[in-house]
Tab-separated table of C-alpha atoms and ligand atoms in Angstrom:
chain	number	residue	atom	x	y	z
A	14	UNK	CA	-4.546	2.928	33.979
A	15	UNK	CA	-7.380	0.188	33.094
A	16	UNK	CA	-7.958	-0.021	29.594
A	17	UNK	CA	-11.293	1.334	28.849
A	18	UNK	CA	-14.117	-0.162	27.010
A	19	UNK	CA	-16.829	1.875	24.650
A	20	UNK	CA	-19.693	0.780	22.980
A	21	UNK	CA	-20.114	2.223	19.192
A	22	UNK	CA	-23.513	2.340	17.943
A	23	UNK	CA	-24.655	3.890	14.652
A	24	UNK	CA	-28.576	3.321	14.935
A	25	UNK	CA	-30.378	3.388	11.319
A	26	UNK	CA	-34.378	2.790	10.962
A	27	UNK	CA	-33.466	-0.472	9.714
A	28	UNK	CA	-30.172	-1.481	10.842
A	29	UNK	CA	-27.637	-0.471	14.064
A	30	UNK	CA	-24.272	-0.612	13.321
A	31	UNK	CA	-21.590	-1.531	16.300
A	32	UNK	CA	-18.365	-1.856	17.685
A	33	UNK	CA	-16.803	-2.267	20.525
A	34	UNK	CA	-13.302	-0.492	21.362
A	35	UNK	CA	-11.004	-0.381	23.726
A	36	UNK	CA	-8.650	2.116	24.732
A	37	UNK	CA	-5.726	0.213	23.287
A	38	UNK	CA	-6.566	-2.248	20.656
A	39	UNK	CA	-6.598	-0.085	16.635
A	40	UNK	CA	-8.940	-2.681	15.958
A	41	UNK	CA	-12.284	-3.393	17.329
A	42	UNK	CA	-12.646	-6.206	20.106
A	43	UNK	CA	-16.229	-6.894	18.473
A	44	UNK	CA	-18.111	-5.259	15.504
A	45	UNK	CA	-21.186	-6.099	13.532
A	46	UNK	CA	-24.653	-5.048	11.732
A	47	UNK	CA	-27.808	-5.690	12.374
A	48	UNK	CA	-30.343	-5.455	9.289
A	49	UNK	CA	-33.832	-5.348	8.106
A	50	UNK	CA	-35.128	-4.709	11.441
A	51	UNK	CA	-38.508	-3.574	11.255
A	52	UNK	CA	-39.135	-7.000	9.479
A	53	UNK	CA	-39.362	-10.587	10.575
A	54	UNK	CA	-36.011	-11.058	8.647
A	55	UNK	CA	-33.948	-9.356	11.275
A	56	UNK	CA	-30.572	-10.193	11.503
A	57	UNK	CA	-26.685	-9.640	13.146
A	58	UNK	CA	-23.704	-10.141	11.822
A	59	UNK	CA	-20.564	-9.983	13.859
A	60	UNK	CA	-17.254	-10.681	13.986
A	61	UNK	CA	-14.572	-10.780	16.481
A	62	UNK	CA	-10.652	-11.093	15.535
A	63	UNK	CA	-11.148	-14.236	13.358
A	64	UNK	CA	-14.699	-15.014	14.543
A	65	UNK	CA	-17.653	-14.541	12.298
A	66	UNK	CA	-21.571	-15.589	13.269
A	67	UNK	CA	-24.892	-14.244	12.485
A	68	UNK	CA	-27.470	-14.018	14.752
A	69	UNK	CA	-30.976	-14.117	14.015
A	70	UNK	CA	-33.312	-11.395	15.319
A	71	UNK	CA	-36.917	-12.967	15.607
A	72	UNK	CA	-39.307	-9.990	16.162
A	73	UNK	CA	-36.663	-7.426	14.054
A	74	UNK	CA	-36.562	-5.161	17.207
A	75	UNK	CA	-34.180	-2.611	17.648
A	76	UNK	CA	-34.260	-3.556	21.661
A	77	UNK	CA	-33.868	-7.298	20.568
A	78	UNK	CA	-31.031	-6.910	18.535
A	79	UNK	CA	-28.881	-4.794	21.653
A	80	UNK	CA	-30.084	-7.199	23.981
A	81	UNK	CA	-28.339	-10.000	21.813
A	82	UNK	CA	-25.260	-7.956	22.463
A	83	UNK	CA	-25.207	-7.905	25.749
A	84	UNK	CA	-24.083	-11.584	25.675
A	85	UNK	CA	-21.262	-10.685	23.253
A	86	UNK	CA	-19.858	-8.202	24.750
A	87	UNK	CA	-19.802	-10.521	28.385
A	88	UNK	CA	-17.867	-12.703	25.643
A	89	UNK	CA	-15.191	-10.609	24.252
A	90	UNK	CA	-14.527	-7.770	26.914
A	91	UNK	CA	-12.629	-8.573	29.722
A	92	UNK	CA	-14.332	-6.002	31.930
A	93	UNK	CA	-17.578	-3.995	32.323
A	94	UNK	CA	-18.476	-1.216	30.174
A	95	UNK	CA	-17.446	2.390	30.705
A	96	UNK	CA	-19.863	4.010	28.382
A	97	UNK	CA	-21.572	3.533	25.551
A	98	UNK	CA	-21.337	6.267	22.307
A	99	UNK	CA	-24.000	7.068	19.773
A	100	UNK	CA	-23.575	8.284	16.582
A	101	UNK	CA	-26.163	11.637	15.735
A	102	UNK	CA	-26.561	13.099	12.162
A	103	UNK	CA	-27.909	16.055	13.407
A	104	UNK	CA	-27.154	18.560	16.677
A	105	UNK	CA	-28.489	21.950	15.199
A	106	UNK	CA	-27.207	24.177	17.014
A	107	UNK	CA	-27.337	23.020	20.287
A	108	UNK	CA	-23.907	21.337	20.520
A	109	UNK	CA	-20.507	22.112	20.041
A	110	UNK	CA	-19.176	18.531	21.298
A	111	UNK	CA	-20.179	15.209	22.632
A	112	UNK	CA	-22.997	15.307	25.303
A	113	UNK	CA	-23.847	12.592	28.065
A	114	UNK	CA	-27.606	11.681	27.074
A	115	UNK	CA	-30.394	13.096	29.476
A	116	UNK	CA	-33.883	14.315	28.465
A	117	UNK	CA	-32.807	17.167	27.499
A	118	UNK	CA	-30.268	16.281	25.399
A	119	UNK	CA	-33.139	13.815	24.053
A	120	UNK	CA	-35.282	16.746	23.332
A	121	UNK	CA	-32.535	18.859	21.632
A	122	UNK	CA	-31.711	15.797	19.333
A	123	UNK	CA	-35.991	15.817	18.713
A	124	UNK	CA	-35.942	19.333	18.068
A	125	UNK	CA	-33.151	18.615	15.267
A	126	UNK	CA	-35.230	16.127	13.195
A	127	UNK	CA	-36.636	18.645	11.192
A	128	UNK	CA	-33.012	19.458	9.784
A	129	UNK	CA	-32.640	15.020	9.477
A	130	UNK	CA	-35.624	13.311	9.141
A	131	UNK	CA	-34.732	10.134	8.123
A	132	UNK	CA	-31.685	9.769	10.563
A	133	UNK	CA	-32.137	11.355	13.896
A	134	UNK	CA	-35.834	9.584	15.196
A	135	UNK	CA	-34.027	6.495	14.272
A	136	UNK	CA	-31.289	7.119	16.270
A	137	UNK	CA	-33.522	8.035	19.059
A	138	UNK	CA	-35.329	4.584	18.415
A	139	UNK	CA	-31.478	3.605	19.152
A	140	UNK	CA	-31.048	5.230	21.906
A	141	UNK	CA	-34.060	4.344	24.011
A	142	UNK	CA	-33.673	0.883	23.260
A	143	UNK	CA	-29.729	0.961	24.273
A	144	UNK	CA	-30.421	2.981	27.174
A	145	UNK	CA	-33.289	0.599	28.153
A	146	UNK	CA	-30.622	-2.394	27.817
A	147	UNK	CA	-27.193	-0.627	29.137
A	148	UNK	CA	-29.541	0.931	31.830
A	149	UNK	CA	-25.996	1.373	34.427
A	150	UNK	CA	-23.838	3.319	32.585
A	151	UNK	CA	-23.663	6.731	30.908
A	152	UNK	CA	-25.098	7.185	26.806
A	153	UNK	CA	-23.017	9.965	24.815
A	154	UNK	CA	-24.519	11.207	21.709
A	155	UNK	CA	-21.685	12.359	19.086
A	156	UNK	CA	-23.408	14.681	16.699
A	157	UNK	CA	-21.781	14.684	13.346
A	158	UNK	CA	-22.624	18.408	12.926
A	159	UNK	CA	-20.909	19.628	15.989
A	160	UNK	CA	-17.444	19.832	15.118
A	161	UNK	CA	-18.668	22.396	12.057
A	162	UNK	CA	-19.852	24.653	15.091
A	163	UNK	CA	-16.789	26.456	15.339
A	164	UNK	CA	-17.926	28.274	11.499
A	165	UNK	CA	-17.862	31.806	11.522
A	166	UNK	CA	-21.237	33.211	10.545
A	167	UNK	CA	-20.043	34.022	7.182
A	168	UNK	CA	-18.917	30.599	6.377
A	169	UNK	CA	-22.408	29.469	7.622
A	170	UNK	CA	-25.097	31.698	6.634
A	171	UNK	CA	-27.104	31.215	3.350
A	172	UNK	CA	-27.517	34.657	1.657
A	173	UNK	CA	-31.033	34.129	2.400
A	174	UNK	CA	-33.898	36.264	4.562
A	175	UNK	CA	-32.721	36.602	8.270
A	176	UNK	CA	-36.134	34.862	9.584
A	177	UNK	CA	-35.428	31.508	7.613
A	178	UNK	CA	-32.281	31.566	10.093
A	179	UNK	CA	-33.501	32.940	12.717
A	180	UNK	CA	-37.304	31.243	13.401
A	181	UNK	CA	-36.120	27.916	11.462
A	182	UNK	CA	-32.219	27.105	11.287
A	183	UNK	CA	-32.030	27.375	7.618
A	184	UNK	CA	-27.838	27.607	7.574
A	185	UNK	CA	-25.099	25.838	6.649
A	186	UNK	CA	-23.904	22.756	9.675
A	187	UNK	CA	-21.874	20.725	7.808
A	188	UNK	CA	-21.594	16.546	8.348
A	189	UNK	CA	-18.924	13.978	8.948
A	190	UNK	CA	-17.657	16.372	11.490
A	191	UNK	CA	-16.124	13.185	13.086
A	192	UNK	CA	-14.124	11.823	10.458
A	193	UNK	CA	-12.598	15.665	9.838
A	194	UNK	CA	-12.071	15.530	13.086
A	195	UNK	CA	-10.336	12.460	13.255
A	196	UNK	CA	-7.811	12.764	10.276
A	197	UNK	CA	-7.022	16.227	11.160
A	198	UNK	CA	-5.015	15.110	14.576
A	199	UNK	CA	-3.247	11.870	12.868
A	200	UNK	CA	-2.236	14.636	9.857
A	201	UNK	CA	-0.834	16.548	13.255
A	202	UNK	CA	1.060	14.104	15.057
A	203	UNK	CA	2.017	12.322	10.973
A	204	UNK	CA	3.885	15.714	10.514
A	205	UNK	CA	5.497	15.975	14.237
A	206	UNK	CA	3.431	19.090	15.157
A	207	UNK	CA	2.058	19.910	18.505
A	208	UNK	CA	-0.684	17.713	19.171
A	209	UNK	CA	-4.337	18.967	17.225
A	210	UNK	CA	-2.378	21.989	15.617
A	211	UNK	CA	-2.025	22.549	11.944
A	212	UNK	CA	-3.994	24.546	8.577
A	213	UNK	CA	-5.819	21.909	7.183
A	214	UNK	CA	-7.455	21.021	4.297
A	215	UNK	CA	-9.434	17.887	4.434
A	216	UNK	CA	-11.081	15.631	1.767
A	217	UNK	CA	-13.506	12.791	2.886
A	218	UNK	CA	-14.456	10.903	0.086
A	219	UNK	CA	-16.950	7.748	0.481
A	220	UNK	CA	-20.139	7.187	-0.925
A	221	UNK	CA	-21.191	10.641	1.139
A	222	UNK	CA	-18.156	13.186	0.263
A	223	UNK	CA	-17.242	16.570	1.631
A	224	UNK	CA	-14.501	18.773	2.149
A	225	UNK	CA	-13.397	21.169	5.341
A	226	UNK	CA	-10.751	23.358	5.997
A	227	UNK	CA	-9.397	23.072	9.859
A	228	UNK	CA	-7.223	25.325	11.662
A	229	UNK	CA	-5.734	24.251	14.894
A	230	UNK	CA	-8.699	21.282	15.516
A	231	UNK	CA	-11.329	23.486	14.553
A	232	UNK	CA	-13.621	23.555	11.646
A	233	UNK	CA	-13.769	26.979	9.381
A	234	UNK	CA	-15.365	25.826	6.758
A	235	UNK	CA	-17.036	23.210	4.990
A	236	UNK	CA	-18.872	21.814	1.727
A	237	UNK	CA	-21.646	20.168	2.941
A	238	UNK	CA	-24.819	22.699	4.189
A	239	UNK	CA	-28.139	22.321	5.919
A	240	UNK	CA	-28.157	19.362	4.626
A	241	UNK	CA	-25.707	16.567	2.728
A	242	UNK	CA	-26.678	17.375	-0.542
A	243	UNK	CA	-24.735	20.456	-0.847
A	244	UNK	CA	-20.945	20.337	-1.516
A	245	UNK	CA	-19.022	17.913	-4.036
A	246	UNK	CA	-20.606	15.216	-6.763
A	247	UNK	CA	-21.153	12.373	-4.402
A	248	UNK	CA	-22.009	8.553	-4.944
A	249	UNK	CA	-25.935	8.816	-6.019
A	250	UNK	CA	-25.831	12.453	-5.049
A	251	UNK	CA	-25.656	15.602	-7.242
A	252	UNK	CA	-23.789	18.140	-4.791
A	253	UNK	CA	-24.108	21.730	-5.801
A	254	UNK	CA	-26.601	22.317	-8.514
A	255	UNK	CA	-28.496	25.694	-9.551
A	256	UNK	CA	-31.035	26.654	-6.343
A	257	UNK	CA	-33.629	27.756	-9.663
A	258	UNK	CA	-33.203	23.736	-11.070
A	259	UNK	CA	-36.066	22.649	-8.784
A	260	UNK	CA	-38.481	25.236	-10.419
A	261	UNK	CA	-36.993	24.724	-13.760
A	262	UNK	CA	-38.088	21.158	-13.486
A	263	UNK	CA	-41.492	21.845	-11.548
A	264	UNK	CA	-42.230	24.260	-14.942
A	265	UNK	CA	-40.660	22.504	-17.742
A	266	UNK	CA	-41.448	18.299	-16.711
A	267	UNK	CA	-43.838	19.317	-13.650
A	268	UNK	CA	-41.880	16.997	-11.003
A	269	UNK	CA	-42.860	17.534	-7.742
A	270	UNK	CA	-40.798	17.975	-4.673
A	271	UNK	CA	-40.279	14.291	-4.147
A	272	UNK	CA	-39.306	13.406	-7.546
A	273	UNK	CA	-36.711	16.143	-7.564
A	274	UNK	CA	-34.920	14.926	-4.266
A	275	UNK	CA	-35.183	11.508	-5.415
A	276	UNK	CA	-33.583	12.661	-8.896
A	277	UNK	CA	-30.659	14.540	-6.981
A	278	UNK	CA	-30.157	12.278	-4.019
A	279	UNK	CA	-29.900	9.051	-5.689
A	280	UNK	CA	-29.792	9.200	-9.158
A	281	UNK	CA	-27.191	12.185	-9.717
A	282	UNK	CA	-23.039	11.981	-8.746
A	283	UNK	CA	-20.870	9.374	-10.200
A	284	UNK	CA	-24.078	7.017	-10.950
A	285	UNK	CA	-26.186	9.904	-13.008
A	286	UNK	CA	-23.393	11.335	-15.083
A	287	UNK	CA	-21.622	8.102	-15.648
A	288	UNK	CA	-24.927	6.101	-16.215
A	289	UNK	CA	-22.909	3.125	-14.857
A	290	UNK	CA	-22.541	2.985	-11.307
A	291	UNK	CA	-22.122	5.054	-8.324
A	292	UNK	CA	-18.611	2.936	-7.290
A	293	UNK	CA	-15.839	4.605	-8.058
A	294	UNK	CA	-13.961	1.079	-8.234
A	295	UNK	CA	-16.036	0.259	-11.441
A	296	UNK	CA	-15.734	3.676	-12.566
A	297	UNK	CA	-11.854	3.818	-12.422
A	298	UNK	CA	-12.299	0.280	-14.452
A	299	UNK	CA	-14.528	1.499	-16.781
A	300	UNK	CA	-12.442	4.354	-17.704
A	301	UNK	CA	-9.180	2.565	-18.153
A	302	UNK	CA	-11.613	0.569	-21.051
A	303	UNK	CA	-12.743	3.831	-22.612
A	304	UNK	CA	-16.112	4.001	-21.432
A	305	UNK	CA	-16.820	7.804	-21.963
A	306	UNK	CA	-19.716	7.883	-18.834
A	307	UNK	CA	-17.273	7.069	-16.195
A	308	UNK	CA	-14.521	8.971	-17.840
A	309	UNK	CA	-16.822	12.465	-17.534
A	310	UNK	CA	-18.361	10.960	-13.944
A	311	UNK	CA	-14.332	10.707	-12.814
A	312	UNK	CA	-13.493	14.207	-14.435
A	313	UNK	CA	-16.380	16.066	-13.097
A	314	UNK	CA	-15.567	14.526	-9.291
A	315	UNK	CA	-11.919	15.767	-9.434
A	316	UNK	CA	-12.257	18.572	-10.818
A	317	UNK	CA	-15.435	19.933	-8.760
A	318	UNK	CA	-13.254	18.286	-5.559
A	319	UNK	CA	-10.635	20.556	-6.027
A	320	UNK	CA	-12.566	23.496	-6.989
A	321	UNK	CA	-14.157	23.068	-3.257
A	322	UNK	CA	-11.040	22.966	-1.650
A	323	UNK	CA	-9.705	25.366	-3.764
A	324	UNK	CA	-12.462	27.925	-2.339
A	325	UNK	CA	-12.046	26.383	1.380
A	326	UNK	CA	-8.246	27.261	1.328
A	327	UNK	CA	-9.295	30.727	2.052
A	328	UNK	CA	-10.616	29.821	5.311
A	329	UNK	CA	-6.831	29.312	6.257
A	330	UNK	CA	-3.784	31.392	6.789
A	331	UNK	CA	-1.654	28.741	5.698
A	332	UNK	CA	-2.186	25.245	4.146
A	333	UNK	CA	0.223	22.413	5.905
A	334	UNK	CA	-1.075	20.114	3.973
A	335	UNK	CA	-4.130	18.050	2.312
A	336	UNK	CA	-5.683	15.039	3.352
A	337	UNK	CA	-7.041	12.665	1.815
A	338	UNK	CA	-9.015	10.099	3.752
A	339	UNK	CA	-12.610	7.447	3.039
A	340	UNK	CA	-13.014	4.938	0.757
A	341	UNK	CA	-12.445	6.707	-2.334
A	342	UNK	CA	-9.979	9.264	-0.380
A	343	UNK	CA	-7.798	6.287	0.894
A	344	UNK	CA	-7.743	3.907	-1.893
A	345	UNK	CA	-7.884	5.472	-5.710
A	346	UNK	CA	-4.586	6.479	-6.485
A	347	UNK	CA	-6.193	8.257	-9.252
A	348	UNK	CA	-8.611	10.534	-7.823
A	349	UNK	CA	-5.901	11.778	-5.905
A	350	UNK	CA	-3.757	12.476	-8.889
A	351	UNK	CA	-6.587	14.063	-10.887
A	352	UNK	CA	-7.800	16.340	-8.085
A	353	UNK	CA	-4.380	17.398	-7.237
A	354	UNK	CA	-3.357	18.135	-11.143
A	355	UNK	CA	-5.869	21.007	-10.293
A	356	UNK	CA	-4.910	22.624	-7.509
A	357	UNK	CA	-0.857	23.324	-8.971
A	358	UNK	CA	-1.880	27.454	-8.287
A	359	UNK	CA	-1.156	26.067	-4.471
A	360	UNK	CA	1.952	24.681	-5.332
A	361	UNK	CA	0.666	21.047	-4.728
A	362	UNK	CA	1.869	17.991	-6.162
A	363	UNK	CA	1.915	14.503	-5.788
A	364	UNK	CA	4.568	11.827	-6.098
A	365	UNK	CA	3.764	9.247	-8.233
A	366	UNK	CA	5.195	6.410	-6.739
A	367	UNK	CA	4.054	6.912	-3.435
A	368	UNK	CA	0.421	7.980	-4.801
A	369	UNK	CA	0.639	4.489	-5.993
A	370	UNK	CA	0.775	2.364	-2.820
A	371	UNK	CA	-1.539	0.178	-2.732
A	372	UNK	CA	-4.360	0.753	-0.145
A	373	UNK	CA	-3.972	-1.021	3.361
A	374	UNK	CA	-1.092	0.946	3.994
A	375	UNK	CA	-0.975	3.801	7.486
A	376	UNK	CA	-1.435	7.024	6.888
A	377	UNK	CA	1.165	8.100	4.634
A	378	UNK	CA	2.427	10.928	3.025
A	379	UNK	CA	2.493	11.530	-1.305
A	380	UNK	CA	3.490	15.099	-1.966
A	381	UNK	CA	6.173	15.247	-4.448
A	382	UNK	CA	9.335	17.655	-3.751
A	383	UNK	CA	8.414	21.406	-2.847
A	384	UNK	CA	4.910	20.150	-2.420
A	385	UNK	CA	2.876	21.171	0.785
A	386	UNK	CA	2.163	17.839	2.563
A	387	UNK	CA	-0.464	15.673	0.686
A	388	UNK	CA	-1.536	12.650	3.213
A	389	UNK	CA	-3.333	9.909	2.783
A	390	UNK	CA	-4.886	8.786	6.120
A	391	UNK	CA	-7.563	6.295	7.156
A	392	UNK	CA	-10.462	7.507	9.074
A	393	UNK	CA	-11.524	5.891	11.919
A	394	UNK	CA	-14.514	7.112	13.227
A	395	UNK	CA	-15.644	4.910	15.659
A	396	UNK	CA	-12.023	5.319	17.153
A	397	UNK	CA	-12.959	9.177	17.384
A	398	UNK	CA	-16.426	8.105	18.801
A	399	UNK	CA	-14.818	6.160	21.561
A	400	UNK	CA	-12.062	8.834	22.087
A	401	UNK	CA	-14.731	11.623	22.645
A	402	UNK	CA	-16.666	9.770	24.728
A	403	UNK	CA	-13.604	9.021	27.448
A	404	UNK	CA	-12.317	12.587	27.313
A	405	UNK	CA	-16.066	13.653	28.235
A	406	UNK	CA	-16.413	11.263	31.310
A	407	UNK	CA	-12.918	12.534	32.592
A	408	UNK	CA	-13.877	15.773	32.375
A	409	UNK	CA	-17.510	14.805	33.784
A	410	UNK	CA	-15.320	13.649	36.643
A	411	UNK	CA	-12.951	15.991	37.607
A	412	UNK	CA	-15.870	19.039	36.892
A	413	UNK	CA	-18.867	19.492	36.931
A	414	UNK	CA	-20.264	19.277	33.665
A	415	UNK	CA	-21.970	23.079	31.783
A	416	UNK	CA	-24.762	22.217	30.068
A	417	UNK	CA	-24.760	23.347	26.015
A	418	UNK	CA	-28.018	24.402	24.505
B	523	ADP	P1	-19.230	4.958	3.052
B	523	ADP	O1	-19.398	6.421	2.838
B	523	ADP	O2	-20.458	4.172	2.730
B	523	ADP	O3	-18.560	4.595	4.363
B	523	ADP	P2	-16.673	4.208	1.903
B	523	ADP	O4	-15.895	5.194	2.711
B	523	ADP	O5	-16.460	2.769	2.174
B	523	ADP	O6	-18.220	4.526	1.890
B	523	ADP	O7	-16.315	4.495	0.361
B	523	ADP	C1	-16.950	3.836	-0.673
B	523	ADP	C2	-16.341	4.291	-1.985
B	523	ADP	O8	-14.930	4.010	-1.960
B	523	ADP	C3	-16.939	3.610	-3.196
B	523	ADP	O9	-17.151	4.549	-4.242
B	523	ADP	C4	-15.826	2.653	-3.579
B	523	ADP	O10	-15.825	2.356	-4.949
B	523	ADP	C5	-14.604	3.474	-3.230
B	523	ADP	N1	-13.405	2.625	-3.213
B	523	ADP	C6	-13.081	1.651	-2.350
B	523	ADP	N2	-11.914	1.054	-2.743
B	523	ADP	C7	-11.528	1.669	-3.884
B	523	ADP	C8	-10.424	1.527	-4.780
B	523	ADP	N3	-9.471	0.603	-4.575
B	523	ADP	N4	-10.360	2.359	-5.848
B	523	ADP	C9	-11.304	3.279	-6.069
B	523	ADP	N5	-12.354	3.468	-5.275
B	523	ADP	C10	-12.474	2.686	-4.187
């Protein structure tokens, strides 16, 4: 079989993200940013193997920047495009997997913006412009929600009046669906089990962090809600916090709405209760030195980490194992240890010597005797991106395709 080629693109309002992958290569054949579009400092960074140039993107247009791909991509793939794959925050409701981008799909991913209003019309701004550029071959969006759609109702309803459901989608969706996703089939095939099967419990921990708990390739549960606030103590972000500390605020300091989700999506996490930084690489420094905010910020993570996946385990009928997977996930032997010291009731432990491999490594495994399996895996979600977006055009082509929504 040819080895297939897929596009990657992760449109922002000011910046698309790319890669290109092919069906074989781990790594991608080409990958880059492009920033501060919108302005007339618009520019592209790429690299390719051992390559590295910046392109400059005169009028900072979204449609300029993916036309100066076109030329790399002639460059670095050795055949045409199959498809290309777009990243989406938000699907609603309306999808359960990856869709091939038509109007209506366009209109279902409009309809969403409500739930994502800083990510989705940007990615729409993507999309046009890509499709507008790549006008030959098939767009897929990949909504990070829809992997979460397999919830049962009682995993994803708020306790909350039946209209705010029903007339305006006020439940739980869940994010990073992809990256779940992806680390729950390496944990299969790491421990030798049929392909996609296992009781999962999965920790992605990067600057955004939430947990899930994934039976058999699909989602029960999740910590992240209507939106990706909810959940764990995050980067800048508070996760869970009392629903009454808006109104407690709005009374006692009169914030307003804004200054409330400003306070608790960037100034809360790691960076508000360590007053340092929202990195957990200078936290885990600043601790070993004493410094009691990033001590606390490093306590508070692990410990409200593994009260989440403490409460997810009940999702599952089983656990085979934890994983551990983004940048924080892959690389701090320490949050690993901490979070795990918590969660002994399950019978997990860690092994301290191969908890302390040094990051770079494949996914791995760091349980210690007895210990369900505790894995350390790198997420790849463009890889997943790519992946979904094949399976869909072989199925497009041996079926006809049933429409979600
Ligand atoms: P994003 O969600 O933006 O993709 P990443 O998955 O790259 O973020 O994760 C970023 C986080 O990973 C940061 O908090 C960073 O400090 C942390 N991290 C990366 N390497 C290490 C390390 N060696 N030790 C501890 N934390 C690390």
């Amino acid at each position: 079989m040819t080895d297939r080629l897929v596009l990657v693109i992760n449109c922002g309002s000011s910046s698309i993200k790319f890669a290109l992958r092919s069906e074989s290569a781990r790594k991608p054949l080409l990958s880059g940013l492009a920033e501060r579009l919108g302005t007339a400092e618009g520019v592209m960074n790429w690299r390719a193997g051992d390559t590295r140039e910046q392109v400059m993107i005169g009028d900072g247009k979204h449609s300029t920047a993916l036309a100066s791909l076109l030329p790399l991509i002639e460059r670095f793939a050795d055949q045409p495009l199959t498809a290309v794959g777009h990243r989406v925050v938000h699907g609603g409701e309306h999808f359960t997997g990856a869709q091939i981008i038509d109007d209506q799909v366009i209109a279902a991913i409009e309809d969403s913006s409500p739930l994502a209003p800083l990510h989705n019309p940007a990615h729409l701004v993507g999309i046009r412009a890509a499709m507008a550029v790549l006008d030959d071959i098939p767009h897929i969006a990949i909504f990070d929600t829809a992997f979460h759609q397999s919830m049962p109702p009682h995993a994803y309803r708020y306790a909350l009046p039946e209209a705010l459901y029903r007339d305006h989608g006020v439940r739980r969706y869940g994010f990073h669906g992809t990256s779940h996703r992806f680390v729950a089939s390496q944990a299969s095939l790491l421990m030798g089990l049929e392909p996609g099967h296992g009781a999962w419990l999965t920790a992605h921990l990067g600057n955004g962090c939430s947990t899930c708990a994934i039976l058999d390739g699909r989602s029960l549960d999740t910590s992240m809600g209507m939106t990706p606030l909810e959940g764990l103590v995050m980067g800048t972000r508070s996760g869970d916090v009392d629903p009454n500390l808006h109104s407690h605020l709005a009374r006692t300091l009169g914030w307003n709405l804004d200054r409330i989700d400003h306070m608790l999506n960037r100034e809360s996490g790691l960076l508000g209760l360590s007053g340092l930084s929202n990195d957990m690489r200078t936290l885990v420094a600043a601790r070993a030195d004493g410094h009691p905010g990033a001590t606390l910020a490093v306590e508070v993570f692990c410990y409200r980490l593994a009260r989440s996946l403490a409460g997810l385990a009940v999702a599952l009928p089983r656990i085979d194992g934890l994983v551990f997977t983004g940048g924080i996930g892959e690389n701090s032997p320490l949050t690993r240890e901490l979070t795990v010291r918590h969660l002994a009731l399950f019978g997990l432990a860690i092994d301290p010597a191969a908890n302390a491999t040094p990051p770079g490594n494949p996914a791995r495994q760091i349980q210690a005797g007895n210990s369900p399996a505790i894995l350390v895996i790198p997420t790849d979600e463009e890889r997943q991106i790519a992946e979904e977006c094949l399976v869909l055009i072989e199925l497009a082509n041996t079926q006809p395709m049933e429409k979600e929504d």
